[in-house]
Amino acid sequence: MTDSDIEMVVAIIRPDRLTDVKRALATVGAPSLTVTDVSGRGSQPAKKSQWRGEEYVVDLHQKVKVECVVADIPAEDVVEAIADAAHTGEKGDGKIFVLPVSEAYQVRTGKTGVDAV
């Protein structure tokens, strides 16, 4: 395997689907991940609310970004696991991106490339 076989799967999902996504990733053999709370907008409609008589629009929705770097299992398996676990059928389910990783470096051991993943 060469270093170009390292890929990062980045998913933006609903926060309430995170537990199911973590379970699904462990099932396909990709238990290592990074999770970040994020906000953003896409096809999910904005919500109008009122606070102290003032109307305001919430157009940035709370999401979770899940990042998973893989080398020894196909990124397609990771994408499928996330998509199945995150799916509700409603607007705002999220997006998944697959990016090439040109290099990896493990700080503790000094391993590089596929060995670092």
PDB file of C-alpha atoms in Angstrom:
ATOM      1  CA  MET A   1       0.000   0.000   0.000  1.00  0.00           C
ATOM      2  CA  THR A   2       1.321   3.460  -0.844  1.00  0.00           C
ATOM      3  CA  ASP A   3       0.758   6.724   0.979  1.00  0.00           C
ATOM      4  CA  SER A   4      -1.791   7.694  -1.689  1.00  0.00           C
ATOM      5  CA  ASP A   5      -4.004   4.915  -0.318  1.00  0.00           C
ATOM      6  CA  ILE A   6      -4.755   7.066   2.732  1.00  0.00           C
ATOM      7  CA  GLU A   7      -8.104   8.843   2.607  1.00  0.00           C
ATOM      8  CA  MET A   8     -10.036  11.084   4.956  1.00  0.00           C
ATOM      9  CA  VAL A   9     -13.794  10.751   5.133  1.00  0.00           C
ATOM     10  CA  VAL A  10     -15.455  13.917   6.430  1.00  0.00           C
ATOM     11  CA  ALA A  11     -19.136  13.816   7.322  1.00  0.00           C
ATOM     12  CA  ILE A  12     -21.390  16.631   8.486  1.00  0.00           C
ATOM     13  CA  ILE A  13     -24.341  15.025  10.282  1.00  0.00           C
ATOM     14  CA  ARG A  14     -27.141  15.678  12.746  1.00  0.00           C
ATOM     15  CA  PRO A  15     -25.856  15.617  16.351  1.00  0.00           C
ATOM     16  CA  ASP A  16     -28.479  13.071  17.404  1.00  0.00           C
ATOM     17  CA  ARG A  17     -27.152  10.569  14.832  1.00  0.00           C
ATOM     18  CA  LEU A  18     -23.586  10.546  16.231  1.00  0.00           C
ATOM     19  CA  THR A  19     -24.006   7.490  18.479  1.00  0.00           C
ATOM     20  CA  ASP A  20     -25.342   5.428  15.575  1.00  0.00           C
ATOM     21  CA  VAL A  21     -22.525   6.645  13.304  1.00  0.00           C
ATOM     22  CA  LYS A  22     -19.855   5.715  15.885  1.00  0.00           C
ATOM     23  CA  ARG A  23     -21.384   2.249  16.203  1.00  0.00           C
ATOM     24  CA  ALA A  24     -21.497   1.812  12.424  1.00  0.00           C
ATOM     25  CA  LEU A  25     -17.858   2.881  12.030  1.00  0.00           C
ATOM     26  CA  ALA A  26     -16.739   0.393  14.679  1.00  0.00           C
ATOM     27  CA  THR A  27     -18.675  -2.329  12.862  1.00  0.00           C
ATOM     28  CA  VAL A  28     -16.796  -1.728   9.582  1.00  0.00           C
ATOM     29  CA  GLY A  29     -13.440  -1.614  11.378  1.00  0.00           C
ATOM     30  CA  ALA A  30     -12.923   2.153  11.510  1.00  0.00           C
ATOM     31  CA  PRO A  31     -13.303   3.034  15.199  1.00  0.00           C
ATOM     32  CA  SER A  32     -10.832   5.972  15.160  1.00  0.00           C
ATOM     33  CA  LEU A  33     -12.465   9.326  14.517  1.00  0.00           C
ATOM     34  CA  THR A  34     -12.440  12.994  15.368  1.00  0.00           C
ATOM     35  CA  VAL A  35     -15.689  14.782  16.222  1.00  0.00           C
ATOM     36  CA  THR A  36     -16.216  18.546  16.164  1.00  0.00           C
ATOM     37  CA  ASP A  37     -19.353  20.574  16.911  1.00  0.00           C
ATOM     38  CA  VAL A  38     -20.031  22.834  13.931  1.00  0.00           C
ATOM     39  CA  SER A  39     -22.821  24.957  12.508  1.00  0.00           C
ATOM     40  CA  GLY A  40     -23.735  25.563   8.914  1.00  0.00           C
ATOM     41  CA  ARG A  41     -26.449  25.728   6.320  1.00  0.00           C
ATOM     42  CA  GLY A  42     -27.423  23.841   3.230  1.00  0.00           C
ATOM     43  CA  SER A  43     -30.771  22.588   1.996  1.00  0.00           C
ATOM     44  CA  GLN A  44     -32.301  22.485   5.487  1.00  0.00           C
ATOM     45  CA  PRO A  45     -34.746  25.416   5.745  1.00  0.00           C
ATOM     46  CA  ALA A  46     -34.148  28.342   8.082  1.00  0.00           C
ATOM     47  CA  LYS A  47     -36.314  28.597  11.181  1.00  0.00           C
ATOM     48  CA  LYS A  48     -38.033  31.769  12.343  1.00  0.00           C
ATOM     49  CA  SER A  49     -38.229  32.324  16.087  1.00  0.00           C
ATOM     50  CA  GLN A  50     -39.075  35.090  18.500  1.00  0.00           C
ATOM     51  CA  TRP A  51     -37.255  36.286  21.577  1.00  0.00           C
ATOM     52  CA  ARG A  52     -38.550  39.175  23.670  1.00  0.00           C
ATOM     53  CA  GLY A  53     -40.938  40.140  20.916  1.00  0.00           C
ATOM     54  CA  GLU A  54     -38.233  40.339  18.265  1.00  0.00           C
ATOM     55  CA  GLU A  55     -38.345  37.942  15.336  1.00  0.00           C
ATOM     56  CA  TYR A  56     -35.073  36.418  14.167  1.00  0.00           C
ATOM     57  CA  VAL A  57     -34.031  33.778  11.664  1.00  0.00           C
ATOM     58  CA  VAL A  58     -31.871  30.791  12.556  1.00  0.00           C
ATOM     59  CA  ASP A  59     -30.204  29.789   9.305  1.00  0.00           C
ATOM     60  CA  LEU A  60     -27.095  28.140  10.748  1.00  0.00           C
ATOM     61  CA  HIS A  61     -27.998  24.722  12.105  1.00  0.00           C
ATOM     62  CA  GLN A  62     -26.031  22.820  14.736  1.00  0.00           C
ATOM     63  CA  LYS A  63     -24.242  19.830  13.204  1.00  0.00           C
ATOM     64  CA  VAL A  64     -21.413  17.460  14.046  1.00  0.00           C
ATOM     65  CA  LYS A  65     -18.363  16.989  11.816  1.00  0.00           C
ATOM     66  CA  VAL A  66     -16.963  13.459  11.904  1.00  0.00           C
ATOM     67  CA  GLU A  67     -13.503  12.886  10.407  1.00  0.00           C
ATOM     68  CA  CYS A  68     -12.130   9.406   9.855  1.00  0.00           C
ATOM     69  CA  VAL A  69      -8.782   8.660   8.190  1.00  0.00           C
ATOM     70  CA  VAL A  70      -8.492   5.191   6.685  1.00  0.00           C
ATOM     71  CA  ALA A  71      -5.829   3.206   4.893  1.00  0.00           C
ATOM     72  CA  ASP A  72      -6.544  -0.459   5.584  1.00  0.00           C
ATOM     73  CA  ILE A  73     -10.267  -0.461   4.819  1.00  0.00           C
ATOM     74  CA  PRO A  74     -12.023   1.017   1.775  1.00  0.00           C
ATOM     75  CA  ALA A  75     -13.289   4.574   2.184  1.00  0.00           C
ATOM     76  CA  GLU A  76     -16.446   3.431   0.386  1.00  0.00           C
ATOM     77  CA  ASP A  77     -17.249   1.120   3.330  1.00  0.00           C
ATOM     78  CA  VAL A  78     -16.847   4.039   5.730  1.00  0.00           C
ATOM     79  CA  VAL A  79     -19.042   6.284   3.565  1.00  0.00           C
ATOM     80  CA  GLU A  80     -21.753   3.629   3.353  1.00  0.00           C
ATOM     81  CA  ALA A  81     -21.667   3.016   7.120  1.00  0.00           C
ATOM     82  CA  ILE A  82     -21.984   6.739   7.884  1.00  0.00           C
ATOM     83  CA  ALA A  83     -24.699   7.300   5.278  1.00  0.00           C
ATOM     84  CA  ASP A  84     -26.800   4.400   6.563  1.00  0.00           C
ATOM     85  CA  ALA A  85     -26.419   5.417  10.224  1.00  0.00           C
ATOM     86  CA  ALA A  86     -27.008   9.148   9.653  1.00  0.00           C
ATOM     87  CA  HIS A  87     -30.009   8.798   7.337  1.00  0.00           C
ATOM     88  CA  THR A  88     -33.399  10.071   8.535  1.00  0.00           C
ATOM     89  CA  GLY A  89     -34.853  10.929   5.142  1.00  0.00           C
ATOM     90  CA  GLU A  90     -35.337  14.591   6.082  1.00  0.00           C
ATOM     91  CA  LYS A  91     -33.555  17.675   4.751  1.00  0.00           C
ATOM     92  CA  GLY A  92     -30.452  18.369   6.815  1.00  0.00           C
ATOM     93  CA  ASP A  93     -29.246  14.749   7.115  1.00  0.00           C
ATOM     94  CA  GLY A  94     -25.821  15.977   6.042  1.00  0.00           C
ATOM     95  CA  LYS A  95     -23.038  15.491   3.543  1.00  0.00           C
ATOM     96  CA  ILE A  96     -20.039  13.171   3.243  1.00  0.00           C
ATOM     97  CA  PHE A  97     -16.771  14.032   1.499  1.00  0.00           C
ATOM     98  CA  VAL A  98     -13.788  11.800   0.695  1.00  0.00           C
ATOM     99  CA  LEU A  99     -10.385  13.485   0.460  1.00  0.00           C
ATOM    100  CA  PRO A 100      -6.958  12.097  -0.402  1.00  0.00           C
ATOM    101  CA  VAL A 101      -4.340  12.361   2.347  1.00  0.00           C
ATOM    102  CA  SER A 102      -0.871  13.019   0.970  1.00  0.00           C
ATOM    103  CA  GLU A 103       0.954  12.102   4.189  1.00  0.00           C
ATOM    104  CA  ALA A 104       0.319  10.998   7.760  1.00  0.00           C
ATOM    105  CA  TYR A 105       2.607  11.304  10.762  1.00  0.00           C
ATOM    106  CA  GLN A 106       2.050   9.726  14.184  1.00  0.00           C
ATOM    107  CA  VAL A 107       3.480  12.038  16.833  1.00  0.00           C
ATOM    108  CA  ARG A 108       4.088   9.423  19.556  1.00  0.00           C
ATOM    109  CA  THR A 109       5.893   6.804  17.456  1.00  0.00           C
ATOM    110  CA  GLY A 110       7.246   8.811  14.538  1.00  0.00           C
ATOM    111  CA  LYS A 111       5.606   6.407  12.073  1.00  0.00           C
ATOM    112  CA  THR A 112       4.663   7.862   8.715  1.00  0.00           C
ATOM    113  CA  GLY A 113       2.338   7.034   5.846  1.00  0.00           C
ATOM    114  CA  VAL A 114       0.004   4.068   6.114  1.00  0.00           C
ATOM    115  CA  ASP A 115       1.808   2.871   9.258  1.00  0.00           C
ATOM    116  CA  ALA A 116       0.776   6.084  11.020  1.00  0.00           C
ATOM    117  CA  VAL A 117      -2.904   5.564  10.329  1.00  0.00           C
TER     118      VAL A 117
END
